[in-house]
CSV table of C-alpha atoms in Angstrom, one decimal:
chain,number,residue,atom,x,y,z
A,104,MET,CA,-59.7,-15.8,115.5
A,105,ALA,CA,-62.8,-16.4,118.5
A,106,LYS,CA,-62.9,-19.2,120.9
A,107,ILE,CA,-65.7,-20.1,122.6
A,108,LEU,CA,-65.8,-22.9,125.8
A,109,MET,CA,-68.4,-24.6,127.3
A,110,PHE,CA,-68.4,-26.2,130.1
A,111,ALA,CA,-70.3,-29.1,131.7
A,112,GLY,CA,-68.0,-30.5,134.9
A,113,MET,CA,-65.7,-32.2,133.0
A,114,TYR,CA,-61.7,-32.5,133.0
A,115,MET,CA,-59.5,-31.7,129.9
A,116,SER,CA,-58.5,-35.7,129.5
A,117,ASP,CA,-62.2,-36.6,129.8
A,118,PRO,CA,-63.7,-38.0,126.3
A,119,LYS,CA,-66.6,-35.7,126.7
A,120,HIS,CA,-64.2,-33.2,126.0
A,121,ILE,CA,-64.4,-32.0,122.0
A,122,HIS,CA,-62.3,-29.8,120.1
A,123,ILE,CA,-64.6,-28.6,116.8
A,124,ALA,CA,-63.6,-26.2,114.0
A,125,ILE,CA,-66.0,-23.8,112.6
A,126,LEU,CA,-64.7,-22.4,109.0
A,127,ASP,CA,-66.5,-19.4,108.5
A,128,LEU,CA,-67.1,-18.7,104.4
A,129,TYR,CA,-68.9,-15.3,105.2
A,130,GLU,CA,-66.2,-13.4,104.3
A,131,GLY,CA,-67.5,-10.5,106.9
A,132,VAL,CA,-70.8,-10.7,105.5
A,133,ALA,CA,-73.7,-10.0,108.3
A,134,ASN,CA,-75.7,-13.3,108.1
A,135,GLN,CA,-77.8,-15.5,110.8
A,136,GLY,CA,-75.3,-18.4,109.6
A,137,MET,CA,-72.6,-18.4,112.3
A,138,ARG,CA,-75.1,-17.5,115.3
A,139,CYS,CA,-76.9,-20.3,114.3
A,140,ILE,CA,-73.9,-23.0,114.4
A,141,ARG,CA,-73.1,-21.9,117.8
A,142,GLU,CA,-76.1,-21.8,119.1
A,143,LEU,CA,-76.6,-25.4,118.0
A,144,LEU,CA,-72.7,-26.2,119.7
A,145,THR,CA,-73.8,-24.5,122.9
A,146,GLN,CA,-77.3,-26.6,123.0
A,147,TYR,CA,-75.6,-29.7,122.1
A,148,ALA,CA,-73.3,-29.1,125.0
A,149,GLU,CA,-75.8,-28.8,127.5
A,150,ILE,CA,-78.3,-31.5,126.7
A,151,ASN,CA,-75.3,-34.0,126.4
A,152,GLN,CA,-73.6,-33.2,129.2
A,153,LEU,CA,-70.2,-32.5,127.2
A,154,ARG,CA,-67.4,-29.6,127.1
A,155,ILE,CA,-67.5,-28.6,123.6
A,156,GLU,CA,-64.5,-26.1,122.8
A,157,TRP,CA,-64.5,-24.8,119.2
A,158,ASP,CA,-62.6,-22.1,117.7
A,159,GLU,CA,-63.6,-20.2,114.6
A,160,PHE,CA,-61.7,-19.5,111.0
A,161,ASP,CA,-62.3,-16.5,108.7
A,162,VAL,CA,-61.3,-18.7,105.4
A,163,ARG,CA,-62.0,-16.0,103.2
A,164,SER,CA,-61.2,-12.5,104.2
A,165,LYS,CA,-58.1,-13.6,106.5
A,166,GLN,CA,-57.2,-16.9,104.7
A,167,GLU,CA,-57.6,-18.7,108.3
A,168,LEU,CA,-57.6,-22.5,108.4
A,169,PRO,CA,-57.4,-25.1,111.2
A,170,ASP,CA,-55.1,-27.8,111.4
A,171,LEU,CA,-55.9,-30.9,111.8
A,172,SER,CA,-55.9,-31.1,116.1
A,173,TYR,CA,-59.8,-31.0,115.8
A,174,ASP,CA,-62.0,-34.1,116.6
A,175,LEU,CA,-64.6,-32.5,113.7
A,176,TYR,CA,-65.1,-29.6,111.4
A,177,ILE,CA,-68.4,-27.7,110.0
A,178,SER,CA,-67.7,-25.3,107.2
A,179,SER,CA,-70.3,-22.6,106.5
A,180,GLY,CA,-72.4,-21.1,103.8
A,181,GLY,CA,-71.4,-17.8,102.2
A,182,PRO,CA,-72.1,-15.1,99.8
A,183,GLY,CA,-70.9,-14.8,96.1
A,184,SER,CA,-70.2,-17.2,93.3
A,185,PRO,CA,-68.4,-20.4,93.8
A,186,LEU,CA,-67.3,-20.4,90.7
A,187,ASP,CA,-65.5,-17.1,90.9
A,188,SER,CA,-63.4,-18.1,93.5
A,189,GLU,CA,-61.3,-20.3,91.7
A,190,GLY,CA,-57.6,-20.4,91.4
A,191,SER,CA,-57.6,-17.4,94.0
A,192,GLU,CA,-55.8,-17.7,96.8
A,193,TRP,CA,-58.0,-18.3,99.5
A,194,GLU,CA,-59.9,-21.2,97.7
A,195,ASN,CA,-56.3,-22.9,97.2
A,196,LYS,CA,-55.7,-22.8,100.8
A,197,TYR,CA,-59.0,-24.4,101.4
A,198,PHE,CA,-58.6,-27.4,99.1
A,199,ASN,CA,-55.3,-27.5,100.2
A,200,TRP,CA,-56.7,-27.9,103.9
A,201,LEU,CA,-59.2,-30.6,102.7
A,202,ARG,CA,-57.0,-32.6,101.1
A,203,SER,CA,-55.1,-32.8,104.2
A,204,VAL,CA,-58.1,-33.7,105.9
A,205,GLU,CA,-58.6,-36.6,103.4
A,206,ASP,CA,-55.1,-38.0,103.7
A,207,TYR,CA,-55.6,-38.2,107.2
A,208,ASN,CA,-58.6,-40.2,106.8
A,209,THR,CA,-57.4,-42.3,104.4
A,210,GLY,CA,-55.9,-46.1,105.3
A,211,ASP,CA,-55.2,-47.2,108.8
A,212,ARG,CA,-52.9,-44.9,109.8
A,213,HIS,CA,-55.0,-43.2,112.3
A,214,LEU,CA,-57.9,-45.1,114.0
A,215,ILE,CA,-60.0,-42.1,114.6
A,216,LYS,CA,-61.0,-40.2,111.2
A,217,LYS,CA,-61.9,-36.4,111.1
A,218,ASN,CA,-65.6,-35.4,110.1
A,219,VAL,CA,-66.4,-32.6,108.2
A,220,LEU,CA,-69.9,-31.5,107.2
A,221,PHE,CA,-70.2,-28.6,104.2
A,222,ILE,CA,-72.8,-26.1,104.3
A,223,CYS,CA,-74.8,-25.0,100.7
A,224,HIS,CA,-71.6,-22.5,99.6
A,225,SER,CA,-68.9,-25.0,101.2
A,226,PHE,CA,-71.1,-27.8,99.9
A,227,GLN,CA,-70.6,-26.5,96.3
A,228,LEU,CA,-66.9,-25.9,96.6
A,229,ALA,CA,-66.9,-29.3,97.6
A,230,CYS,CA,-68.4,-30.7,95.0
A,231,ARG,CA,-66.2,-28.8,92.4
A,232,TYR,CA,-63.2,-30.2,94.6
A,233,PHE,CA,-64.4,-34.0,94.3
A,234,LYS,CA,-65.5,-33.7,90.9
A,235,VAL,CA,-68.8,-35.1,91.7
A,236,ALA,CA,-71.3,-33.2,89.7
A,237,GLN,CA,-71.3,-29.8,87.9
A,238,VAL,CA,-72.1,-26.4,89.3
A,239,THR,CA,-73.8,-23.9,87.8
A,240,GLN,CA,-75.8,-20.7,88.3
A,241,ARG,CA,-79.9,-21.0,88.7
A,242,ARG,CA,-81.9,-18.7,86.3
A,243,SER,CA,-83.7,-17.6,89.2
A,244,THR,CA,-82.7,-17.0,93.3
A,245,ALA,CA,-83.7,-20.1,95.6
A,246,PHE,CA,-85.0,-18.0,98.2
A,247,GLY,CA,-87.7,-19.5,101.2
A,248,VAL,CA,-88.6,-22.7,102.5
A,249,PHE,CA,-88.6,-25.8,100.5
A,250,PRO,CA,-89.2,-29.7,101.0
A,251,VAL,CA,-86.5,-31.5,100.7
A,252,HIS,CA,-86.8,-35.3,99.1
A,253,MET,CA,-84.6,-37.8,100.3
A,254,LEU,CA,-83.3,-41.1,97.7
A,255,GLU,CA,-83.2,-44.1,98.9
A,256,THR,CA,-79.4,-43.3,100.6
A,257,GLY,CA,-81.2,-40.5,102.2
A,258,HIS,CA,-83.4,-43.0,104.2
A,259,GLU,CA,-80.3,-45.1,105.2
A,260,GLU,CA,-78.3,-42.3,106.2
A,261,PRO,CA,-77.3,-41.7,110.1
A,262,VAL,CA,-77.4,-37.4,110.0
A,263,PHE,CA,-81.1,-37.8,108.5
A,264,ASP,CA,-82.0,-40.1,111.0
A,265,GLY,CA,-85.9,-39.3,112.1
A,266,LEU,CA,-86.5,-36.9,109.4
A,267,GLN,CA,-89.7,-37.5,107.7
A,268,ASP,CA,-89.5,-37.3,104.0
A,269,PRO,CA,-90.0,-35.1,102.5
A,270,PHE,CA,-88.7,-32.4,105.5
A,271,TYR,CA,-88.5,-28.9,104.8
A,272,ALA,CA,-85.3,-26.4,104.6
A,273,VAL,CA,-84.4,-23.1,104.3
A,274,ASP,CA,-82.9,-22.6,101.1
A,275,SER,CA,-80.6,-19.4,99.5
A,276,ARG,CA,-78.6,-20.0,96.7
A,277,ASP,CA,-78.1,-18.7,93.2
A,278,TYR,CA,-76.2,-21.3,92.2
A,279,GLN,CA,-76.8,-25.4,92.0
A,280,VAL,CA,-75.4,-28.7,91.8
A,281,VAL,CA,-76.5,-31.0,88.8
A,282,GLN,CA,-75.6,-33.5,86.8
A,283,PRO,CA,-74.2,-35.8,89.3
A,284,ASP,CA,-71.0,-38.7,88.4
A,285,THR,CA,-72.8,-41.2,90.4
A,286,GLN,CA,-70.2,-43.9,89.4
A,287,ARG,CA,-67.6,-41.4,91.1
A,288,ILE,CA,-69.1,-41.2,93.7
A,289,ARG,CA,-70.1,-44.3,94.5
A,290,SER,CA,-66.1,-45.1,93.9
A,291,MET,CA,-65.2,-42.8,97.1
A,292,GLY,CA,-67.7,-44.5,99.4
A,293,GLY,CA,-70.4,-41.9,98.8
A,294,ALA,CA,-74.2,-41.2,97.4
A,295,VAL,CA,-76.4,-38.8,96.4
A,296,LEU,CA,-78.5,-38.5,99.5
A,297,ALA,CA,-81.2,-36.1,98.6
A,298,ILE,CA,-83.1,-33.3,95.8
A,299,GLU,CA,-84.8,-30.6,95.6
A,300,LYS,CA,-88.6,-30.3,95.3
A,301,GLU,CA,-90.3,-31.8,91.8
A,302,ARG,CA,-91.4,-28.6,89.5
A,303,PRO,CA,-93.4,-30.7,86.6
A,304,HIS,CA,-94.2,-27.7,85.5
A,305,ILE,CA,-90.4,-26.6,84.6
A,306,PRO,CA,-88.6,-29.2,82.1
A,307,LEU,CA,-85.1,-28.5,84.5
A,308,GLU,CA,-83.4,-31.3,86.4
A,309,ARG,CA,-83.6,-31.4,90.0
A,310,ALA,CA,-81.1,-29.6,91.9
A,311,ILE,CA,-79.1,-31.8,94.2
A,312,MET,CA,-79.5,-31.6,98.3
A,313,ALA,CA,-77.3,-33.3,99.8
A,314,ILE,CA,-74.6,-35.5,99.4
A,315,ARG,CA,-71.9,-38.1,101.1
A,316,PHE,CA,-69.0,-37.6,99.8
A,317,ASN,CA,-67.1,-40.5,101.9
A,318,GLU,CA,-67.4,-42.0,104.8
A,319,ASN,CA,-66.5,-39.0,107.2
A,320,MET,CA,-67.3,-36.0,104.6
A,321,ILE,CA,-70.9,-35.0,103.9
A,322,GLY,CA,-72.9,-31.7,102.5
A,323,THR,CA,-76.1,-30.1,102.2
A,324,GLN,CA,-77.0,-27.4,99.7
A,325,PHE,CA,-79.4,-26.0,102.5
A,326,HIS,CA,-79.2,-25.0,105.4
A,327,PRO,CA,-79.5,-27.6,108.4
A,328,GLU,CA,-78.6,-24.9,110.9
A,329,ALA,CA,-81.4,-22.5,110.2
A,330,ASP,CA,-82.9,-21.1,113.6
A,331,ALA,CA,-86.7,-21.1,113.2
A,332,SER,CA,-87.4,-18.5,115.6
A,333,GLY,CA,-84.4,-16.9,115.9
A,334,MET,CA,-84.4,-16.3,111.7
A,335,SER,CA,-88.5,-15.2,112.1
A,336,LEU,CA,-87.6,-12.6,114.4
A,337,TYR,CA,-84.7,-11.4,111.9
A,338,LEU,CA,-86.8,-11.3,108.9
A,339,GLN,CA,-89.4,-9.1,110.9
A,340,ARG,CA,-86.8,-6.5,111.5
A,341,ASP,CA,-88.0,-3.6,109.2
A,342,ASP,CA,-84.7,-3.2,107.6
A,343,ARG,CA,-84.7,-7.2,106.4
A,344,ARG,CA,-88.1,-7.2,105.8
A,345,GLN,CA,-87.9,-4.4,103.5
A,346,VAL,CA,-85.0,-6.2,101.6
A,347,VAL,CA,-86.9,-9.7,101.3
A,348,ILE,CA,-89.7,-7.8,99.8
A,349,ASP,CA,-87.8,-5.9,97.4
A,350,ASN,CA,-85.5,-8.5,96.2
A,351,HIS,CA,-88.3,-11.7,96.1
A,352,GLY,CA,-92.0,-10.1,96.9
A,353,PHE,CA,-94.5,-9.8,99.7
A,354,GLU,CA,-95.9,-12.9,99.3
A,355,LYS,CA,-92.6,-14.3,99.7
A,356,TRP,CA,-91.6,-12.4,102.7
A,357,GLN,CA,-95.3,-13.6,104.2
A,358,SER,CA,-95.0,-16.8,102.9
A,359,MET,CA,-91.4,-17.2,104.7
A,360,ILE,CA,-92.7,-16.1,108.1
A,361,GLU,CA,-95.5,-19.0,107.8
A,362,GLN,CA,-93.5,-22.1,107.4
A,363,LEU,CA,-90.6,-20.6,109.4
A,364,ASN,CA,-92.9,-21.1,113.1
A,365,ASP,CA,-94.5,-24.9,111.5
A,366,PRO,CA,-92.8,-26.8,114.0
A,367,ASP,CA,-93.1,-29.7,111.6
A,368,LYS,CA,-91.2,-28.2,109.0
A,369,ILE,CA,-87.8,-25.8,110.3
A,370,ARG,CA,-87.6,-26.4,113.9
A,371,TYR,CA,-87.9,-30.1,113.0
A,372,THR,CA,-84.7,-30.0,110.5
A,373,TYR,CA,-82.6,-28.0,112.5
A,374,SER,CA,-83.2,-30.4,116.1
A,375,HIS,CA,-82.0,-33.5,113.8
A,376,ILE,CA,-79.2,-32.7,111.0
A,377,ILE,CA,-76.7,-31.3,112.7
A,378,PRO,CA,-77.8,-32.6,116.2
A,379,ASN,CA,-77.2,-36.0,114.1
A,380,PHE,CA,-74.4,-35.3,112.6
A,381,LEU,CA,-72.6,-34.7,116.3
A,382,LYS,CA,-73.9,-37.3,117.8
A,383,HIS,CA,-72.3,-39.5,114.5
A,384,SER,CA,-69.3,-38.0,115.0
A,385,ILE,CA,-68.6,-37.9,118.8
A,386,ASN,CA,-70.0,-41.3,119.4
A,387,ASN,CA,-67.2,-42.6,116.3
A,388,LEU,CA,-64.4,-40.8,118.9
A,389,VAL,CA,-65.5,-42.4,121.6
A,390,GLU,CA,-66.2,-45.8,120.5
A,391,VAL,CA,-62.4,-45.8,119.2
A,392,GLU,CA,-61.3,-44.2,122.4
A,393,ALA,CA,-63.0,-47.5,124.6
């Protein structure tokens, strides 16, 4: 378990001291997601003069899960199938943790609720847990920078505040969430927020790209943590460049680099979604404490 502290001249008792749990679902696989999440938290703390402390939990390899002492939670993406893990020990523990957060947030027992952000693989697992949609394997891998289209509910979502429609996001997945049970989602206090780009030449249902599960839990199929400049440098390394070209072709690699460097695309998404999630979650903490 890793612990990192950011200080901005605050004391432990200060309401601007925020504790965050990062649930790492990468199973030890090299990735850019965890780096990006750490950097976003560091930047947010510095810009807003907050003291942010976070712990990281290796969910899949070490079956580590956080307790309920944290102010908010970010659950990462990860490799592999979100279906094959059904019944596994780590997934059962993950779902038990999710149930404990649900129970904590239910009713009026606790004025301060626990907010959770689910990213990519975690989003697919959450959809299975809440039974709000079908998780299926795609016909082909989605890899690149793609437009994400907001539904009417997305325009009202505080975590999407300031985004354009469509906005652009990094997508990397072999699975998708489709066939939402909108009645169940509404009964939970949630909503489908966004869907993938329209493909008129392909007679397939558009996949869901974001869902608010309830008042305190939201998930995205895409990677809102993707850092354009860092990922661009990463994909231009000889080893990573060749991997992308071998799997997706030179044109896909070239297109990805160009779009990562477009300030109106990934950089815009990076500077809005997770900062909005943090702002919304932390404001709720401060308002209740006040």
